Coordinates of C-alpha atoms in Angstrom, one line a residue:
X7 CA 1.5 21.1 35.8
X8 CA 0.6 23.2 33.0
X9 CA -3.5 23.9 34.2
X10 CA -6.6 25.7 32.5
X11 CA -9.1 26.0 35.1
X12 CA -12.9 26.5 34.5
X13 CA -15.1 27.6 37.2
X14 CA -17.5 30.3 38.4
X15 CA -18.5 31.1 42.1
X16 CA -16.6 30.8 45.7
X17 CA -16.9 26.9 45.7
X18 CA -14.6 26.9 42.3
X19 CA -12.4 29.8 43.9
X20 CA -11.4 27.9 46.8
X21 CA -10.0 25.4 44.2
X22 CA -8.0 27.4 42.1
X23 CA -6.6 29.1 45.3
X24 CA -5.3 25.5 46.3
X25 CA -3.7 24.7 42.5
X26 CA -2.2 28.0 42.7
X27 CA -0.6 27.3 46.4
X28 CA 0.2 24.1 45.3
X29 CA 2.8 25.9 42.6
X30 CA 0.7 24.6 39.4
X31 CA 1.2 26.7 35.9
X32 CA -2.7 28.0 35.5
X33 CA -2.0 29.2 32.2
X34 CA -5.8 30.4 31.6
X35 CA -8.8 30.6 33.6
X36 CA -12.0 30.4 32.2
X37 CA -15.3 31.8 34.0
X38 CA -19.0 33.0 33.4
X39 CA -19.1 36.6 32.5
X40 CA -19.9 39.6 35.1
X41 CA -23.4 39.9 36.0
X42 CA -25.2 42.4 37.4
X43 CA -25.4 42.4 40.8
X44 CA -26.2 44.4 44.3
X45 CA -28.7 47.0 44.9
X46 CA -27.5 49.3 42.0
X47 CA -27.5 45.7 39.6
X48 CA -23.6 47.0 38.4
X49 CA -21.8 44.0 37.1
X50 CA -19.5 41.8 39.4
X51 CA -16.9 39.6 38.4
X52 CA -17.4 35.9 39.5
X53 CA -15.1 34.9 42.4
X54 CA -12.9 33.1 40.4
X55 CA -12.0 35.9 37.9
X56 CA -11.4 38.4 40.9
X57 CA -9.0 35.9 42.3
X58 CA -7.5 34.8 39.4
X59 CA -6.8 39.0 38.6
X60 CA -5.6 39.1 41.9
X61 CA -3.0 36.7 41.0
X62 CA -2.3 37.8 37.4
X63 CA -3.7 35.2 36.0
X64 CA -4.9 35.4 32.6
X65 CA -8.7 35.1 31.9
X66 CA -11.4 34.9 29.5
X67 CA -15.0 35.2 29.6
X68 CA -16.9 33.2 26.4
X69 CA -20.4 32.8 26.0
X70 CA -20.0 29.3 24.6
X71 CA -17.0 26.4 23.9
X72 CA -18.6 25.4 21.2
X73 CA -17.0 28.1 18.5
X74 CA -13.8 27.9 16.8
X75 CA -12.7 31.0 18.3
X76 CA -13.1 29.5 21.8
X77 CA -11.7 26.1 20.3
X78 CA -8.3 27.6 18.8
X79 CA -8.1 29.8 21.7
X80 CA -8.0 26.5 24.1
X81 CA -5.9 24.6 22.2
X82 CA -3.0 27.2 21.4
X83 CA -2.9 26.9 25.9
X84 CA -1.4 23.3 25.0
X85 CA -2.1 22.4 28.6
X86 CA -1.7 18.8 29.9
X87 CA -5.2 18.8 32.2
X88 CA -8.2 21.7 32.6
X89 CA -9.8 21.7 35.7
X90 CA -13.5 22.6 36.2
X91 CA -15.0 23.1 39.1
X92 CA -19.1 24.7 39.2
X93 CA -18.2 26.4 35.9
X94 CA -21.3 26.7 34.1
X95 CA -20.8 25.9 30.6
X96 CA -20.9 22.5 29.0
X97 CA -17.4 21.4 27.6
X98 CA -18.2 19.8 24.1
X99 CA -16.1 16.5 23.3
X100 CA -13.9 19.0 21.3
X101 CA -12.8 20.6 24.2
X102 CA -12.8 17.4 26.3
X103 CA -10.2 16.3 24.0
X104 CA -7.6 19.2 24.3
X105 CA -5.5 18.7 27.1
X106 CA -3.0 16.0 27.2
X107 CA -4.4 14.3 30.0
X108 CA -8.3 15.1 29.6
X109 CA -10.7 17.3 31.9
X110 CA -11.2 16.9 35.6
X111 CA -14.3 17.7 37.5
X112 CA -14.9 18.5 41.3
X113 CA -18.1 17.3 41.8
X114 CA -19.6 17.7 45.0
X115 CA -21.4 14.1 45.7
X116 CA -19.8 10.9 46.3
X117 CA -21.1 9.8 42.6
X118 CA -23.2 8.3 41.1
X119 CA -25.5 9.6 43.9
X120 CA -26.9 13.3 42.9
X121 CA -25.4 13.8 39.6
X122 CA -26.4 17.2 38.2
X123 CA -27.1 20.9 39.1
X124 CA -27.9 20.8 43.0
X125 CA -26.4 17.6 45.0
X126 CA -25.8 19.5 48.2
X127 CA -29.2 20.3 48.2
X128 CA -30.8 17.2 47.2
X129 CA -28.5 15.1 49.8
X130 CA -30.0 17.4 52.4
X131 CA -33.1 17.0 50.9
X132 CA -33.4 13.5 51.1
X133 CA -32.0 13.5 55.1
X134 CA -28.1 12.0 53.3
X135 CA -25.9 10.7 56.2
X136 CA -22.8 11.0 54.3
X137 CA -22.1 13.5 51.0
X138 CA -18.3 14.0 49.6
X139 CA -16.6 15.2 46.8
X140 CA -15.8 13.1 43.8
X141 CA -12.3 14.3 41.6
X142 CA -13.9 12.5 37.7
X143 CA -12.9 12.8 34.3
X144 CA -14.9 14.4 32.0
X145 CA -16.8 12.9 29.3
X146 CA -19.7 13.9 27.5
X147 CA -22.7 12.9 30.1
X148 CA -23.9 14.5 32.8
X149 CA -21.1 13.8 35.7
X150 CA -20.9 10.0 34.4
X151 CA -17.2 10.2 33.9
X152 CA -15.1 7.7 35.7
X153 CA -13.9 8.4 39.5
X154 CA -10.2 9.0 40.0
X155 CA -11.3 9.6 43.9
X156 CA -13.5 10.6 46.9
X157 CA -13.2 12.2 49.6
X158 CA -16.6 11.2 52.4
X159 CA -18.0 14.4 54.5
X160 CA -20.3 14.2 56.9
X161 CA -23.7 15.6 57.1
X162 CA -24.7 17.2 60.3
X163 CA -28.0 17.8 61.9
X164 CA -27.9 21.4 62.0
X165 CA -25.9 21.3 58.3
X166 CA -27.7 24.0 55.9
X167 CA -26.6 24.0 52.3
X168 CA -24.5 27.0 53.6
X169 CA -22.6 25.2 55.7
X170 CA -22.5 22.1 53.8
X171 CA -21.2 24.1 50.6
X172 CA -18.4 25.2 52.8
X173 CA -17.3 21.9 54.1
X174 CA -17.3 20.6 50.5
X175 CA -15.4 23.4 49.3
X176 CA -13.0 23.0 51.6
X177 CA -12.2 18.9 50.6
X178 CA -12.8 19.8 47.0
X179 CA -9.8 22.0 47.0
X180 CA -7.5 19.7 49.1
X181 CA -8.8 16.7 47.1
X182 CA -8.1 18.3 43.4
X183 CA -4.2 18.9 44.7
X184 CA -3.8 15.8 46.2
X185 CA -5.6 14.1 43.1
X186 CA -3.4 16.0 40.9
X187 CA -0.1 14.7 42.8
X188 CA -1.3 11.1 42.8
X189 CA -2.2 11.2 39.3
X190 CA 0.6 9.1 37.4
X191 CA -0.6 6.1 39.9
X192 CA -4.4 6.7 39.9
X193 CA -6.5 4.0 37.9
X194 CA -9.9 5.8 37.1
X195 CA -12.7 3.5 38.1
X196 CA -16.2 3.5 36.5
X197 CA -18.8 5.1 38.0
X198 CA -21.6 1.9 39.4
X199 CA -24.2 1.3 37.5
X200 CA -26.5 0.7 40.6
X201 CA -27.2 3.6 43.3
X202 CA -27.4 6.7 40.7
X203 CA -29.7 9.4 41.3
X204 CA -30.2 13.0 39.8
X205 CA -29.8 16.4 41.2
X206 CA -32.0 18.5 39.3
X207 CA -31.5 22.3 39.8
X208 CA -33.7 24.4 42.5
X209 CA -36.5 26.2 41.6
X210 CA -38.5 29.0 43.3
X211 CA -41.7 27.1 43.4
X212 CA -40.6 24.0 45.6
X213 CA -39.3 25.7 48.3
X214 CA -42.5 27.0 49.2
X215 CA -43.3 24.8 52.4
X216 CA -45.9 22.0 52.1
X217 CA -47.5 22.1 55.4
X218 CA -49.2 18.5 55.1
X219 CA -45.8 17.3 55.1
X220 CA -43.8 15.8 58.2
X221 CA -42.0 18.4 59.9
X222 CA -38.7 15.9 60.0
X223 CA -38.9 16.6 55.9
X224 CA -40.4 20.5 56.1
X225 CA -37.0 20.8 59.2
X226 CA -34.7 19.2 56.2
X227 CA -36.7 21.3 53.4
X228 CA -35.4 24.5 55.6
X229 CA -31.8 23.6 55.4
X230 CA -31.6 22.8 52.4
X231 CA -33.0 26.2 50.7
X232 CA -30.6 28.5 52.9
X233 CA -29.5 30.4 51.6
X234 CA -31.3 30.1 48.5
X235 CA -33.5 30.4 47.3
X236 CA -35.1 30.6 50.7
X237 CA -38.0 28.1 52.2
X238 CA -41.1 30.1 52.4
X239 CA -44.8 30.2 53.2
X240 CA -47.5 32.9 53.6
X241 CA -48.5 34.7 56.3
X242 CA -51.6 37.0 56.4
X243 CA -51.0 36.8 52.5
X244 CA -47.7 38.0 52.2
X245 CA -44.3 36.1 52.3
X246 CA -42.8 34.7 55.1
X247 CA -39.5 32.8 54.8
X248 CA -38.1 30.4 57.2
X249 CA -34.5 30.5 57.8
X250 CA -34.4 27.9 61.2
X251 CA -36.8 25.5 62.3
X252 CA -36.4 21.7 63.7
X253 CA -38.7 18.9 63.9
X254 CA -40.5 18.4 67.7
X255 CA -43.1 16.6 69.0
X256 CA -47.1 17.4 69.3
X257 CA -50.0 18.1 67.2
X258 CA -51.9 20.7 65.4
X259 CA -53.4 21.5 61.9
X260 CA -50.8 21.5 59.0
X261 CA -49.8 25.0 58.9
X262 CA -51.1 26.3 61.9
X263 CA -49.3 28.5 63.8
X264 CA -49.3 27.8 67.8
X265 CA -47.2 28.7 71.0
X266 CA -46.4 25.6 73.1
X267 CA -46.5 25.1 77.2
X268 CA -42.6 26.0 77.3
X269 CA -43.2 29.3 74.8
X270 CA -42.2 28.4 71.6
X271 CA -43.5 29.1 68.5
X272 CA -44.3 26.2 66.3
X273 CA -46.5 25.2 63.7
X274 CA -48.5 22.3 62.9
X275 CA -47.8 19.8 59.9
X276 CA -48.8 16.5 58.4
X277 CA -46.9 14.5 61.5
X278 CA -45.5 16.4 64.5
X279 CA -44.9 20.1 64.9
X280 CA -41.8 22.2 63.6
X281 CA -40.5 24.8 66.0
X282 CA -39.5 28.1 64.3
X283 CA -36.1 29.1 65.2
X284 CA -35.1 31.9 62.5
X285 CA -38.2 33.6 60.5
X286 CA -38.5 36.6 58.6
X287 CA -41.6 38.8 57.6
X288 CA -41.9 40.6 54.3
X289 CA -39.8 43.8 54.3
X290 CA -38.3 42.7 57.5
X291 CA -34.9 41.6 58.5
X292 CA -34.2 37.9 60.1
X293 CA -35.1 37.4 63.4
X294 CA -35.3 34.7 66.1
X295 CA -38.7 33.4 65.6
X296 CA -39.3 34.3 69.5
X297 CA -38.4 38.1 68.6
X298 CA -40.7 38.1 66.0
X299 CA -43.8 37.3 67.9
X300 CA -42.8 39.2 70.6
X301 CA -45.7 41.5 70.8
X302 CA -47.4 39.8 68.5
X303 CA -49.9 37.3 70.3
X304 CA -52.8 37.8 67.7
X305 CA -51.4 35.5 65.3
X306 CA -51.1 32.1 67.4
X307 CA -54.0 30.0 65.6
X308 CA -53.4 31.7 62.6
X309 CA -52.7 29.6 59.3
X310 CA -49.8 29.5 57.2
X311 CA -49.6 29.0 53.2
X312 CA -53.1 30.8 52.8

């Protein structure tokens, strides 16, 4: 099938790695443009485009789909489906309207739970049994197209959105192929009205730990930020990111750092205490949490977030 694929980072590469093994015509690919990156901030192609120019592929870079530059330039493709996976740019009904037989989107939730910018956050967020990937079509909502399938993954209690991301990855690119082979026989079927929820994007300022909350929600809170943009709090004023920690029992004031009976270092919050697995100081690497306070008894009693 003759393909334009639209996406951005490693969870859109893994997909156009599966249409290409699966022998489709990608006759574009479409992705954000380099940004700077790395200690010396020199610009990096996205994952897709340095696959795609691994392959030969051809690709373009626009700032928006809305112009008629971008618009000719997509239709004189003439390709029966585009396929966008985490791409980054909104597709205007224009473009929607291109192919032969529309615009497909890997979405990873089993929709309409966590439309939007961060579902594999928010279902680990909100302690999710059960996440997926939904193959839609595109219209012009936000992800409110109708389902031509999904594909169930389940979440696991020591899932991050590291892991999870990679799971998902994995099924979205299996599920866009076999989606894609199925297609003459696939009825799409409108999204529920009942059970939608919205996945609004991550920002700096809620991962910063809530101490008066249970742990079980601080524990998910953790997994959910790694790798980014990192769960944090203070410690001795500067800040101290938490990259492990699980819910156990006991008491102590929210945010208060203590060292259980059996050695471990936990801290108190609004029900139960959270043992610190992974932690890491400011200008420090990442360490088991029982490295870190190797040596450093003076700070049991001390309180975090201040």
């Amino acid at each position: 099938m003759k393909l334009i694929f639209a996406g951005t980072p490693d969870f859109a590469a893994g997909a156009l790695a599966a249409l290409i093994a699966a022998g489709h015509d990608i006759a574009l690919v479409l992705t954000q443009p380099d940004r700077p990156a790395g200690r010396g901030m020199k610009l990096r192609p996205s994952p897709v485009k340095a696959l795609a120019l691994e392959h030969g592929l051809r690709v373009e870079q626009p700032l928006t789909l809305k112009s008629e530059e971008a618009l000719a330039m997509l239709a004189a493709i003439d390709a029966e489906l585009m396929v966008v996976a985490a791409y980054g740019l909104i597709l205007p009904r224009a473009v929607l309207d291109l192919p032969a037989r529309g615009c497909l989107n890997i979405h990873a939730s089993l929709l309409p739970r966590w439309r939007g910018a961060a579902p594999i956050q928010r279902a680990l967020l909100a302690g999710d049994a059960v996440t997926g990937i939904t193959i839609m079509q595109m219209d012009t909502g936000l992800d409110t197209g109708a389902m031509l399938s999904t594909h169930p993954v389940a979440i696991e209690a020591a899932d991050t959105a590291l892991t999870l991301h990679d799971k998902l990855a994995r099924v979205g690119a299996d599920a866009i192929v076999s989606t894609l082979a199925a297609l003459p026989g696939l009825r799409p079927q409108p999204q529920p009205e009942d059970g939608v929820t919205y996945a609004a994007k991550l920002t700096r300022e809620e991962s910063r730990i809530d101490w008066t909350r249970a742990a079980a929600d601080i524990e998910r809170a953790v997994r959910a930020y790694n790798p980014a943009p990192g769960a944090h709090t203070l410690l001795d004023g500067s800040v101290f990111k938490l990259w492990g920690a699980r819910a156990v029992d006991g008491r102590a004031e929210p945010g208060q750092l203590v060292v259980d009976g059996e050695g471990r270092c936990c801290v108190g919050t609004g029900r139960g205490l959270l043992e610190l697995t992974e932690v890491q100081a400011a200008g420090s690497r990442r360490l088991p949490a029982a490295d870190f306070m190797r040596g450093r008894a003076e700070l049991a009693g001390t309180l975090l977030g201040v």
